[in-house]
Coordinates of C-alpha atoms in Angstrom, one line a residue:
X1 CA 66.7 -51.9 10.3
X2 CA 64.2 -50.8 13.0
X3 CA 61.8 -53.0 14.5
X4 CA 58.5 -54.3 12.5
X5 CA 56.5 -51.5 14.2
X6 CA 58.5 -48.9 13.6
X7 CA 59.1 -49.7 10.2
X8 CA 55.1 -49.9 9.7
X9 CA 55.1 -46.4 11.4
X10 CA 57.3 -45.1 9.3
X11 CA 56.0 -46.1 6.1
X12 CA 52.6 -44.7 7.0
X13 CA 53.8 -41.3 7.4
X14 CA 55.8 -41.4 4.4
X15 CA 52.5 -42.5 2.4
X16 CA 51.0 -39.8 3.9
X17 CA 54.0 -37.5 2.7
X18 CA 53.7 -38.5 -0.6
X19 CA 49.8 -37.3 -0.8
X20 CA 50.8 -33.7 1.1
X21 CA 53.5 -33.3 -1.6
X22 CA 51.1 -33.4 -4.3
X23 CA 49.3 -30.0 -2.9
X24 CA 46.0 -29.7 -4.7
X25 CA 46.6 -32.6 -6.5
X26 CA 47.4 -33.8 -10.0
X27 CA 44.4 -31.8 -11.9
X28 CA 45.5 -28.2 -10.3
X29 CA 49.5 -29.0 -11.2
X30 CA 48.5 -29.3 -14.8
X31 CA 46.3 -26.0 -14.6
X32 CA 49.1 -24.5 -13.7
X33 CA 51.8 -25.9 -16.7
X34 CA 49.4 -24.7 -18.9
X35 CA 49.5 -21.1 -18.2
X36 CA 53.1 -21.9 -18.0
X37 CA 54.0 -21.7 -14.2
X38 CA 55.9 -24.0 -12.3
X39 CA 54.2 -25.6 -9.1
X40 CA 55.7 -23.7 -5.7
X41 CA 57.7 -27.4 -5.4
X42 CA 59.4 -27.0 -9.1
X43 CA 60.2 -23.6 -8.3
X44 CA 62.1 -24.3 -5.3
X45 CA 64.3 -27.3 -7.0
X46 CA 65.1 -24.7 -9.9
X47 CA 65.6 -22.0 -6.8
X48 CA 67.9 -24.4 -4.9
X49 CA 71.8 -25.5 -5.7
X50 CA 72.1 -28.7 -7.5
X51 CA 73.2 -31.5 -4.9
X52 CA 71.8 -29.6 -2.0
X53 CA 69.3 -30.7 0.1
X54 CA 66.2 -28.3 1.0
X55 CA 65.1 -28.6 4.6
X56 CA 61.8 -28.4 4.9
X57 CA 60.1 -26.8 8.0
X58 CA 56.1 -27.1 8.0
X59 CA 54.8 -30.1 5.5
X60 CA 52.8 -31.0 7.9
X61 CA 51.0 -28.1 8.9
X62 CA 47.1 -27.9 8.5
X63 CA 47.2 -31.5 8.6
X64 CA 43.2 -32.7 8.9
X65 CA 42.3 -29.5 10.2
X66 CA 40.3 -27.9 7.8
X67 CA 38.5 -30.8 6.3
X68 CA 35.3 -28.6 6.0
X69 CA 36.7 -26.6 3.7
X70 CA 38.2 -29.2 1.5
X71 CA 41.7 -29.1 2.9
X72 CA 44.4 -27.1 3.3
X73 CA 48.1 -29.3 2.6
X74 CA 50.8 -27.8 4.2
X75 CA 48.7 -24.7 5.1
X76 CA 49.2 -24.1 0.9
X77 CA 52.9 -22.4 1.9
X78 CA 55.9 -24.7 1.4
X79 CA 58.7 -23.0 4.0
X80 CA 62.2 -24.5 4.5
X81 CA 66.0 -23.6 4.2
X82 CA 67.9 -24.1 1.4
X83 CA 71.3 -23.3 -0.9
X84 CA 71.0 -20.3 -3.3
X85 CA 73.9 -19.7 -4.9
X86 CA 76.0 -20.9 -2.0
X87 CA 74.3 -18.9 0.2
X88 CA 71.6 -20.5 2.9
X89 CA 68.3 -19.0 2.7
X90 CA 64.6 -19.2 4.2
X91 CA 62.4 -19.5 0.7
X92 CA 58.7 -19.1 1.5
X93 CA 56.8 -20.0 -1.6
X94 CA 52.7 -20.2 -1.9
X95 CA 51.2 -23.1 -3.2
X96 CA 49.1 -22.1 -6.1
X97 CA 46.9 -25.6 -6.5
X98 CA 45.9 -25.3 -3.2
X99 CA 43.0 -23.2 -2.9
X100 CA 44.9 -20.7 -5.2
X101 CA 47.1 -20.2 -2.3
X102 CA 44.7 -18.4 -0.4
X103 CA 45.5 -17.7 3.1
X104 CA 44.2 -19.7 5.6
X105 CA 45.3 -19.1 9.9
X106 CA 47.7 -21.9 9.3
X107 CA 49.5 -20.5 6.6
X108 CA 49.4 -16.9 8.3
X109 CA 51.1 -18.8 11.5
X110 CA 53.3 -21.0 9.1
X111 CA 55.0 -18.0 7.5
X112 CA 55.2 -16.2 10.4
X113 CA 57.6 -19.3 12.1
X114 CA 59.6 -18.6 9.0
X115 CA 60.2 -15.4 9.8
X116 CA 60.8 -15.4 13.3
X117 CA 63.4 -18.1 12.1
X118 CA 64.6 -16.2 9.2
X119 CA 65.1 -13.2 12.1
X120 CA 66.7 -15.1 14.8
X121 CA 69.1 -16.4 12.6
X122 CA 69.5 -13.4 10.0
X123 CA 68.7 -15.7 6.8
X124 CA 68.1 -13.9 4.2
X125 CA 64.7 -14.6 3.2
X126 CA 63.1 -15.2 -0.8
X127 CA 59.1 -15.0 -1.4
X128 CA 57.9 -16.8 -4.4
X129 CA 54.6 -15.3 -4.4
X130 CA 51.6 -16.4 -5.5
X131 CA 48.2 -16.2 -3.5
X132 CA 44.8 -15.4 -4.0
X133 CA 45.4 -13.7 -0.8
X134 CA 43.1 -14.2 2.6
X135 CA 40.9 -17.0 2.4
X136 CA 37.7 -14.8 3.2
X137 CA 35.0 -16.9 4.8
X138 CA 38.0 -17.7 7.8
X139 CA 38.7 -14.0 7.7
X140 CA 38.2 -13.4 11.7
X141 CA 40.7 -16.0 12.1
X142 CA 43.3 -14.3 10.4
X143 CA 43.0 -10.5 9.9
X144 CA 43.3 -8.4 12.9
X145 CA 45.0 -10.1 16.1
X146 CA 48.9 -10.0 16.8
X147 CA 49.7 -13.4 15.5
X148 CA 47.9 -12.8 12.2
X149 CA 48.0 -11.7 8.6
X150 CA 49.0 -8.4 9.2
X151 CA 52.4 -9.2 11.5
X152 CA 53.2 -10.5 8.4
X153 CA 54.0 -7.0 7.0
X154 CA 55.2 -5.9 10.6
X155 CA 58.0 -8.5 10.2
X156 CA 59.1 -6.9 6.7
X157 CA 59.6 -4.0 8.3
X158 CA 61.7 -5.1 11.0
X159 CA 63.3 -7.9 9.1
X160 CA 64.3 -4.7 6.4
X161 CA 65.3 -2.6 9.5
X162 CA 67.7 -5.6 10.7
X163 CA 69.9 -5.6 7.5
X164 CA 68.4 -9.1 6.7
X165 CA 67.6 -9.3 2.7
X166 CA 64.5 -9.9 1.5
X167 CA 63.8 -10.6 -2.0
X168 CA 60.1 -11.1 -3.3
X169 CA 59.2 -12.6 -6.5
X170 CA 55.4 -12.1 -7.8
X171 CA 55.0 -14.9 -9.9
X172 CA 51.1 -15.1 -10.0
X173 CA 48.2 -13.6 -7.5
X174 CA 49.0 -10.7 -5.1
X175 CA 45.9 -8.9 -3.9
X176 CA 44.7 -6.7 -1.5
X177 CA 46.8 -6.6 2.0
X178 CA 49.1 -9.7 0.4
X179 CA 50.5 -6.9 -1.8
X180 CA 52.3 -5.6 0.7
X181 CA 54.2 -8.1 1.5
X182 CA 56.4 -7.9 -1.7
X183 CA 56.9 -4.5 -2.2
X184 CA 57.8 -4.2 1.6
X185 CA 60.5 -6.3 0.7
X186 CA 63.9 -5.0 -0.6
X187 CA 63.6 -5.7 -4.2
X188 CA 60.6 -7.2 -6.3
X189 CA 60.3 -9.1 -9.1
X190 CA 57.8 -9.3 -11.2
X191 CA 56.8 -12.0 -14.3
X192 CA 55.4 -10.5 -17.2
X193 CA 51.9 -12.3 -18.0
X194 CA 51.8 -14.7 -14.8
X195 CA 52.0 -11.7 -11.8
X196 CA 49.9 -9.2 -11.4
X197 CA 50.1 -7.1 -7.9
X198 CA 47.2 -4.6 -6.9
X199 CA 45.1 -3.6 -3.7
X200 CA 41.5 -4.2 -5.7
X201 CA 41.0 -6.3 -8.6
X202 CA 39.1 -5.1 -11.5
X203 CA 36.0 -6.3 -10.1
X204 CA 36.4 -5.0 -7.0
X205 CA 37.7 -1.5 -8.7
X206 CA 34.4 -2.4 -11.0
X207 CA 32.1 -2.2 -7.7
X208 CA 33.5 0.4 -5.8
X209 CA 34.4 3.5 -8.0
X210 CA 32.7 2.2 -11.8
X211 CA 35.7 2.1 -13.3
X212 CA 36.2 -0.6 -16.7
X213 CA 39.8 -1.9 -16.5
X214 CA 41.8 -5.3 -16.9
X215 CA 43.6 -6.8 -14.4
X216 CA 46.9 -6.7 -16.7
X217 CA 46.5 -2.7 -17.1
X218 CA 45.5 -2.5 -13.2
X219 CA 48.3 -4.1 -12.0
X220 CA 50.7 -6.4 -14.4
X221 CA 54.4 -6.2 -14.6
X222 CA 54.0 -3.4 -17.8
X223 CA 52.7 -1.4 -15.3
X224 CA 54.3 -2.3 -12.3
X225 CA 57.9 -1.7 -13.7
X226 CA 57.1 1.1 -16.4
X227 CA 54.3 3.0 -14.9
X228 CA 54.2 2.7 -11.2
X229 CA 58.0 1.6 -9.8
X230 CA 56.5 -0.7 -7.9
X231 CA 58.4 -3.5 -8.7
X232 CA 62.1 -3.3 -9.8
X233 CA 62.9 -6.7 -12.4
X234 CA 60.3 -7.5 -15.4
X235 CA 60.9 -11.4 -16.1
X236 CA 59.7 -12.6 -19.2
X237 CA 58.9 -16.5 -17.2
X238 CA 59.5 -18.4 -14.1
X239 CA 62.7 -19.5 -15.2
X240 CA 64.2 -16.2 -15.9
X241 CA 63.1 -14.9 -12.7
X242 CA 64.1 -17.6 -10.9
X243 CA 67.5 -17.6 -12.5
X244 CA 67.8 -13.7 -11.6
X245 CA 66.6 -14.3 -8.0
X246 CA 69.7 -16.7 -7.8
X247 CA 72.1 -14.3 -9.8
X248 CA 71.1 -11.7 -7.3
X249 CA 71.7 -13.6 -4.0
X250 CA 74.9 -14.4 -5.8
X251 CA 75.8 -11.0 -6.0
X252 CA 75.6 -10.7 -2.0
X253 CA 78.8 -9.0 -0.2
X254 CA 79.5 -10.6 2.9
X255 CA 77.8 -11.2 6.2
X256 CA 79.4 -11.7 9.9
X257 CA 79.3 -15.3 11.7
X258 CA 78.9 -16.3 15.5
X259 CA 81.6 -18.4 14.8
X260 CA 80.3 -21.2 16.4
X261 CA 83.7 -23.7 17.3
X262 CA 84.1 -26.3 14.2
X263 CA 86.0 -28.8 13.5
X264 CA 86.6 -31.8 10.5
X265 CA 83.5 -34.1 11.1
X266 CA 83.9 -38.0 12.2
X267 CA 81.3 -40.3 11.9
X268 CA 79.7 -41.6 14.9
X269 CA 80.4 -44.6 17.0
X270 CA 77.1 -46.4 16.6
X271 CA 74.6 -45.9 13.3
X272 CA 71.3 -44.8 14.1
X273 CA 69.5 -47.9 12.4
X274 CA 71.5 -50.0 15.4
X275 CA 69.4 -47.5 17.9
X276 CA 66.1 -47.9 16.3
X277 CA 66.5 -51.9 17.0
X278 CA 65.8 -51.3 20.3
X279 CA 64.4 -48.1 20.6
X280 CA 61.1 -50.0 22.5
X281 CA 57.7 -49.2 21.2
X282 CA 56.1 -49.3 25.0
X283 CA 56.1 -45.8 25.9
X284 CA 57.3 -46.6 29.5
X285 CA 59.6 -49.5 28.5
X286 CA 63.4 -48.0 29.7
X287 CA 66.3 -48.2 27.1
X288 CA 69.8 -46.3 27.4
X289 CA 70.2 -42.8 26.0
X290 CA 73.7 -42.5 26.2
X291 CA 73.3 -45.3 22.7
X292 CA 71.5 -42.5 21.0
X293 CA 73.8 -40.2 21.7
X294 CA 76.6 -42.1 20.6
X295 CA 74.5 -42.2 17.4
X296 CA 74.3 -38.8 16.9
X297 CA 77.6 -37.3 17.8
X298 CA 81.2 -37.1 16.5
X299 CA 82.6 -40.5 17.9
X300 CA 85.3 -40.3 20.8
X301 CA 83.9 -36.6 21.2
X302 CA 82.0 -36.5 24.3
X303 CA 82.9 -35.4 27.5
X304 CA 80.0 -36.0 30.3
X305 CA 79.1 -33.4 32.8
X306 CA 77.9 -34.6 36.3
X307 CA 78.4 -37.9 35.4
X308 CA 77.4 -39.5 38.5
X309 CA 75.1 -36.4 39.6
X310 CA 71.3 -36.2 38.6
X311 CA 71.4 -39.6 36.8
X312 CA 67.7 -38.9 35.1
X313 CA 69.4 -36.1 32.8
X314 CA 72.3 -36.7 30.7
X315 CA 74.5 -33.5 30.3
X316 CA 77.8 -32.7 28.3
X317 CA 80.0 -31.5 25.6
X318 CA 80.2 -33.0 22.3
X319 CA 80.7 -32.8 18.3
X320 CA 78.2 -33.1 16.0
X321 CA 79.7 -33.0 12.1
X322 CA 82.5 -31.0 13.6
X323 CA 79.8 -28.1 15.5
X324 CA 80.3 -28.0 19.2
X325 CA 77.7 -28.5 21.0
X326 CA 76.6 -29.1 24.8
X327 CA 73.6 -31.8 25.6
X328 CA 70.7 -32.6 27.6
X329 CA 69.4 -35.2 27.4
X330 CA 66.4 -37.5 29.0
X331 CA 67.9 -41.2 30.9
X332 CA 65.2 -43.3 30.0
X333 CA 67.4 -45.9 31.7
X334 CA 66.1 -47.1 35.5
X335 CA 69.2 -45.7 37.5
X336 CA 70.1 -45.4 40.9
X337 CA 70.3 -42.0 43.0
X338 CA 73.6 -41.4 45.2
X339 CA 71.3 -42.2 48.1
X340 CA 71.1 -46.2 46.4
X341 CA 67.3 -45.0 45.6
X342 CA 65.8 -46.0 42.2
X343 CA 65.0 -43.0 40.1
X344 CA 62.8 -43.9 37.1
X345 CA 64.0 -43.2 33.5
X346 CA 62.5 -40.1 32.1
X347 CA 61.2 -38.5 34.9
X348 CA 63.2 -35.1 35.7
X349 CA 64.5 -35.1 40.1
X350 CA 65.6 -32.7 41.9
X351 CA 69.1 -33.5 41.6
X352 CA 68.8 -33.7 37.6
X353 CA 67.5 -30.0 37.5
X354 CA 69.8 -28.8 39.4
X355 CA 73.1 -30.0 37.1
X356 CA 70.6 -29.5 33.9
X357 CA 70.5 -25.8 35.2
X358 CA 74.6 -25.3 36.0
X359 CA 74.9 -27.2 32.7
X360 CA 72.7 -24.2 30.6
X361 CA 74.5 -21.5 32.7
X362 CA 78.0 -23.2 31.5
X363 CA 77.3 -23.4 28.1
X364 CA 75.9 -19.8 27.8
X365 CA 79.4 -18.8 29.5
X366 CA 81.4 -20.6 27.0
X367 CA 78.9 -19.7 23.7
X368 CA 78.5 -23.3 23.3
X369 CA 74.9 -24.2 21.1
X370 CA 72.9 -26.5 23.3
X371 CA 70.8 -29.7 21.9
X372 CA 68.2 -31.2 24.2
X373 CA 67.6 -34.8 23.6
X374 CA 63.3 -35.1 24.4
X375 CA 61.8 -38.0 25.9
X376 CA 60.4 -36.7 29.2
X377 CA 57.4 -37.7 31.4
X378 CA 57.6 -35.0 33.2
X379 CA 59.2 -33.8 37.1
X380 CA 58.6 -36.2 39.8
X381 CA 56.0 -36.0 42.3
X382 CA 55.3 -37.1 45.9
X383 CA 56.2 -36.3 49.4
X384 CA 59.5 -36.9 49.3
X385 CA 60.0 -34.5 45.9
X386 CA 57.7 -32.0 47.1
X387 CA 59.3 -31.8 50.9
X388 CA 63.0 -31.8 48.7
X389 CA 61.5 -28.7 46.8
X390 CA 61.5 -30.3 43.9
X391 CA 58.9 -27.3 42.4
X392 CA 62.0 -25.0 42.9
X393 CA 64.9 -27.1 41.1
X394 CA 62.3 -27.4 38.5
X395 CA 61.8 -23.7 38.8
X396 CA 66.0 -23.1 38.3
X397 CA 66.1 -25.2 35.5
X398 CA 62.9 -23.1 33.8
X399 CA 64.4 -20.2 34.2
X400 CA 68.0 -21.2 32.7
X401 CA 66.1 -23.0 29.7
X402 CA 64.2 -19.3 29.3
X403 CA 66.7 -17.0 29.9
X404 CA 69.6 -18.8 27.7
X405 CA 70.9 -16.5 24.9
X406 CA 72.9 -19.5 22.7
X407 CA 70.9 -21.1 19.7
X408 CA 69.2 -24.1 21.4
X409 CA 67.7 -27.1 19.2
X410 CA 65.3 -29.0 20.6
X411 CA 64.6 -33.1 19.0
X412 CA 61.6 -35.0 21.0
X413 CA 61.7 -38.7 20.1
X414 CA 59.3 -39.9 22.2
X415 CA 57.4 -38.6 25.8
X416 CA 57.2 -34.8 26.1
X417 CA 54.7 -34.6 28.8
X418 CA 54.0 -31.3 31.3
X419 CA 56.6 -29.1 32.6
X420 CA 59.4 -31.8 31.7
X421 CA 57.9 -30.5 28.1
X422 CA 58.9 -26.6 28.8
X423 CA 62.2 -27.5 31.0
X424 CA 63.7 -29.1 27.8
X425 CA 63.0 -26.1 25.7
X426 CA 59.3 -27.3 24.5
X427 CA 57.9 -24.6 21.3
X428 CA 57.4 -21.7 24.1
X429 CA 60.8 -21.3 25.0
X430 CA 62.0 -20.4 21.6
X431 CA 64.4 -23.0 20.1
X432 CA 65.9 -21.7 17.2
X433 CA 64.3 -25.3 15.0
X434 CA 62.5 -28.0 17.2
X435 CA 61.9 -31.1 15.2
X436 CA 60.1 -34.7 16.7
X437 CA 60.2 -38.3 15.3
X438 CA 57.9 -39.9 14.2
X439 CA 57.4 -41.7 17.5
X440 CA 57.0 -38.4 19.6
X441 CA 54.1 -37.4 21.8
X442 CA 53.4 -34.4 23.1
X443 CA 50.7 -33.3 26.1
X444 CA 50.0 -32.8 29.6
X445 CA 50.2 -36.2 30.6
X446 CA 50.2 -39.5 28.7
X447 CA 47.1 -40.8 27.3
X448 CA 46.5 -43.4 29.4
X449 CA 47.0 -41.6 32.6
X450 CA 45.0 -38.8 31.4
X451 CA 42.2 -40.6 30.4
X452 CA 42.1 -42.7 33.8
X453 CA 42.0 -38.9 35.3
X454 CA 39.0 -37.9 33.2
X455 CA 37.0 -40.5 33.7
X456 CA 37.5 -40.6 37.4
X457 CA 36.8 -36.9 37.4
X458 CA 33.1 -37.5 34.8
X459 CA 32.1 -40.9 37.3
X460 CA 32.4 -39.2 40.2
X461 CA 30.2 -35.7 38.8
X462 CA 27.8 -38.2 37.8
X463 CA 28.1 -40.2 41.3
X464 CA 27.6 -36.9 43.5
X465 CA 23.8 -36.3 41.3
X466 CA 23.0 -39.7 41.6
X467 CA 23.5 -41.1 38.7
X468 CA 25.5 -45.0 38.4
X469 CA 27.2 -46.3 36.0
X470 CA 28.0 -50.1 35.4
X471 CA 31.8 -51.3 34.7
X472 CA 30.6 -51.8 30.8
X473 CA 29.9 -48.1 30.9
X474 CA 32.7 -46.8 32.8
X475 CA 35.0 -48.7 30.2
X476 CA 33.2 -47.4 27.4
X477 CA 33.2 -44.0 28.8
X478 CA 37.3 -44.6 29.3
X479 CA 37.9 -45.5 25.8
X480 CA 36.0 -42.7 24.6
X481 CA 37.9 -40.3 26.3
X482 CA 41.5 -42.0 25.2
X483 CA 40.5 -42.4 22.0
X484 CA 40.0 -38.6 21.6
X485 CA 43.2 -38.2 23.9
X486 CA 45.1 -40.2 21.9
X487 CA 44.5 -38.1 18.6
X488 CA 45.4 -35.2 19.7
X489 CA 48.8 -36.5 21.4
X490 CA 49.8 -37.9 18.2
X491 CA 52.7 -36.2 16.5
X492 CA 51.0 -35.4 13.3
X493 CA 48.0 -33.2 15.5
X494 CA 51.4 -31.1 17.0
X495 CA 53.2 -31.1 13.4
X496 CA 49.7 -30.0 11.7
X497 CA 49.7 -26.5 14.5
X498 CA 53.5 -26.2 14.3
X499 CA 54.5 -27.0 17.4
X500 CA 57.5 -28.8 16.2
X501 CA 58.9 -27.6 13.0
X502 CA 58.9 -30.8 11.1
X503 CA 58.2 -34.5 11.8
X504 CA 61.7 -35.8 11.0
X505 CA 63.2 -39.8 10.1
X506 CA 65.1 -40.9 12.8
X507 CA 68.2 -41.6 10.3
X508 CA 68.3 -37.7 9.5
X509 CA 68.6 -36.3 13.0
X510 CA 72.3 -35.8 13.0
X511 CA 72.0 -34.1 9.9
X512 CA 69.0 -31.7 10.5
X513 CA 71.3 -30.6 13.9
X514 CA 74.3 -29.5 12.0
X515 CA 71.9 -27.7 9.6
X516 CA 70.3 -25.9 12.5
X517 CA 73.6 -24.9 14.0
X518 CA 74.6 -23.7 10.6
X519 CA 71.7 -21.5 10.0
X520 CA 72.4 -20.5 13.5
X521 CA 75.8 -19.3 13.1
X522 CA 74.8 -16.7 10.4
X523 CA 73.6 -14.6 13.0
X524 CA 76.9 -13.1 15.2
X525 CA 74.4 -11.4 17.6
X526 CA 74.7 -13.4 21.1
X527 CA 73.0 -11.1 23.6
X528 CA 74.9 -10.7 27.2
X529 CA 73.9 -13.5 29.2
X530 CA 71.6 -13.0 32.5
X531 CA 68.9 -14.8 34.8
X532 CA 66.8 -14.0 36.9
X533 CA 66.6 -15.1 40.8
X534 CA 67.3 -18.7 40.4
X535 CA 66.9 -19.3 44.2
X536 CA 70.0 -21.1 44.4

């Protein structure tokens, strides 16, 4: 069991959970059973193999973020892997009790990370759709710009072009630019009574051009699959549809692997509940990574590189369920440098870039998938760094991180603060899945530092035009300022704008890694390997 505090943290965010999973709520789940659709949840549990697990990516996105407009769980999209027919596949499903699973810029940028992973890892990909489309009076936030709607449709197109399947479903809603998104996948579905698909509603048709006609003439699955072509299977319910979608990923011939190096699974060495009693709830308080790695991986399996070298970072080869993989890894443990100096745990010196950069180049030699262990304050500072050119180690270990062509999963568990935040393969340097715990922060600096740097920064303005303030005000001032600091470094403010793909338990990490590998070895693509000028 973990500590009191963790425990309390945890149960929190599962409380939480619990409300997201309900979407709109109990009242809109009903409207829908009486016109006889299931919610976007119930589809995906019918979708999915019995006895697999779906992997979520997302629940938290949109998390208190558009509280003006009433709110928006899980950006009203539920994305995630999952078993179809023995086959792992991205399923990207609109929530129809939320806001009629209208569109918001959260659930434009939700299903555009599921995608981009669908793509990088050549996942076939299954739309259960069912949306009032774009969510007009945030229209400007979502219509015309790169990362919007519209790349949506972009991505079919390529996604088609890339021999990935697609397989849409229309099982309520499509209008206007949404409609695209179905019929510019391979093959459409279409239930008879529930889906209709069209560019203008009757209204809309109404207002523009005068003409009288029904939405079920305009654009139902009579016309769609008798009339137009548009669509390609008529489905008499969910559950036939859903049962085709299944017989038709069935049905798949066969794809080509990485081939990622497996072997028979062994349990670890040490549980992860035994890690979690000491895992220290003072964000500076050291502990000893090398116990959660032992957690994690295949026991007896790893081999360390650099042992002795660049103490701070923890590098080297190891099993995880079977998958071979090569680590990075933040020492939060106080260690000593080959010089006898004291390095503190966390922070990234010059030495550590150095082997965490060799390390990269390595394992992109040898096609080995590389995990990167988060909890980093950042690179050090000082004279001593700065005169060791510590900017430039930091520099070679950038450009390795950037330039690396192997899946790389990222898991922060605690700090992820600054550059230390892109130089373990942070959201911008494109891990194939980056997850966090619940005990992860992520920002510039820490809160309390940052705040202390504000404040100084608003006394001093205030100082230079005359203006005093007492200590009560300055410390009233400070709290302000971490108070606001402190929100937005919390891991549900990073989870709600998808900058990690999922706030994960602790107790599931090993598991969400070999997932991530797995997904990663359906794509046998691995790109020649090249960097730019490291300065070596």
């Amino acid at each position: 069991m973990a500590e009191n505090w963790l425990d309390e943290l945890l149960n929190k965010l599962r409380k939480e959970e619990e409300t997201i999973l309900k979407g709109g709520g109990a009242k809109r789940i009903e409207k829908e059973h009486k016109k006889g659709k299931m919610t976007a949840r119930e589809r995906i549990n019918f979708l999915t193999d019995e006895g697999t697990d779906f992997y979520e990516l997302g629940l938290w996105a949109a998390y208190d973020m558009y509280n003006d407009e009433g709110g928006c769980p899980s950006a009203g999209v539920i994305t995630g892997t999952g078993t179809v027919n023995g086959q792992t596949c991205m399923i990207v499903a609109n929530d129809a009790t939320v806001k009629a699973g209208a569109w918001f810029p959260m659930s434009a940028k939700k299903n555009l990370r599921a995608q981009e992973i669908a793509i990088e890892n050549h996942l076939p990909i299954i739309y259960l759709v069912d949306s009032a489309g774009v969510y007009l009076p945030m229209q400007d936030e979502i219509f015309p710009d790169k990362e919007h709607f519209g790349r949506i449709f972009r991505n079919n197109a390529v996604i088609s072009a890339k021999g990935i399947p697609q397989i849409a479903a229309i099982m309520g809603s499509c209008v206007a630019g949404g409609a695209y998104l179905p019929i510019m996948s391979d093959e459409a579905l279409i239930v008879d009574g529930t889906g209709s698909v069209f560019l203008a509603g009757s209204y809309l048709v109404k207002a523009a051009i005068g003409e009288e006609i029904d939405n079920e003439t305009l654009g139902g699955a009579t016309t769609h699959t008798e009339i137009s072509g548009v669509t390609d299977y008529k489905m008499k319910d969910d559950t036939e549809c859903l049962m085709t979608i299944r017989d038709l990923v069935g049905k798949m011939g066969p794809r080509k692997r990485a081939g990622f190096n497996r072997k028979s699974p062994v349990e670890p060495e040490i549980s992860m509940g035994e890690v979690l009693k000491s895992f220290p709830k003072d964000r500076t308080t050291p502990y000893d990574s090398y116990k959660l790695i032992q957690s994690i991986t295949d026991a007896g399996t790893f081999t360390e590189y650099k042992k002795g070298y660049g103490q701070t970072l923890i590098t080297g080869y190891a099993r995880i369920d079977g998958w071979s993989v090569g680590i990075v890894a933040n020492q939060r443990k106080i260690v000593k440098s080959k010089s006898g100096e004291m390095q503190i745990g966390g922070v990234i010196y010059s030495d550590s870039a150095d082997k965490a950069a060799r390390f990269i180049l390595n394992c992109n030699q040898k096609r080995v998938p590389i995990l990167f262990l988060q909890d980093v304050t950042g690179f050090m500072i000082g004279k001593r760094s700065e005169h060791g050119g510590i900017i430039k180690d930091g520099a070679k270990m950038v450009n390795a991180v950037a330039n690396s062509v192997v899946p790389k999963i990222t898991i922060i568990v605690g700090n992820s603060y600054g550059a230390g935040n892109y130089a373990m393969c942070g959201k911008a340097y494109d891990p194939r899945f980056i997850y966090a715990w619940p005990t992860a922060q992520i920002a510039v600096m820490g809160g309390t530092q940052a705040a202390k740097v504000l404040t100084q920064i608003q006394v001093s303005s205030l100082e230079k035009r005359g203006e005093s303030l007492s200590d009560d005000d300055k410390a009233e001032l400070l709290n302000k300022i971490k108070s606001r600091y402190d929100k937005q470094t919390d891991v549900r403010y990073a989870a709600a704008r998808l900058w990690v793909d999922e706030i994960i338990h602790p107790e599931s990490t090993r598991r969400r890694i070999s997932k991530a590998i797995e997904c990663a070895d359906h794509n046998p693509e691995i790109p020649e390997f090249k960097t730019g000028v490291l300065q070596v």
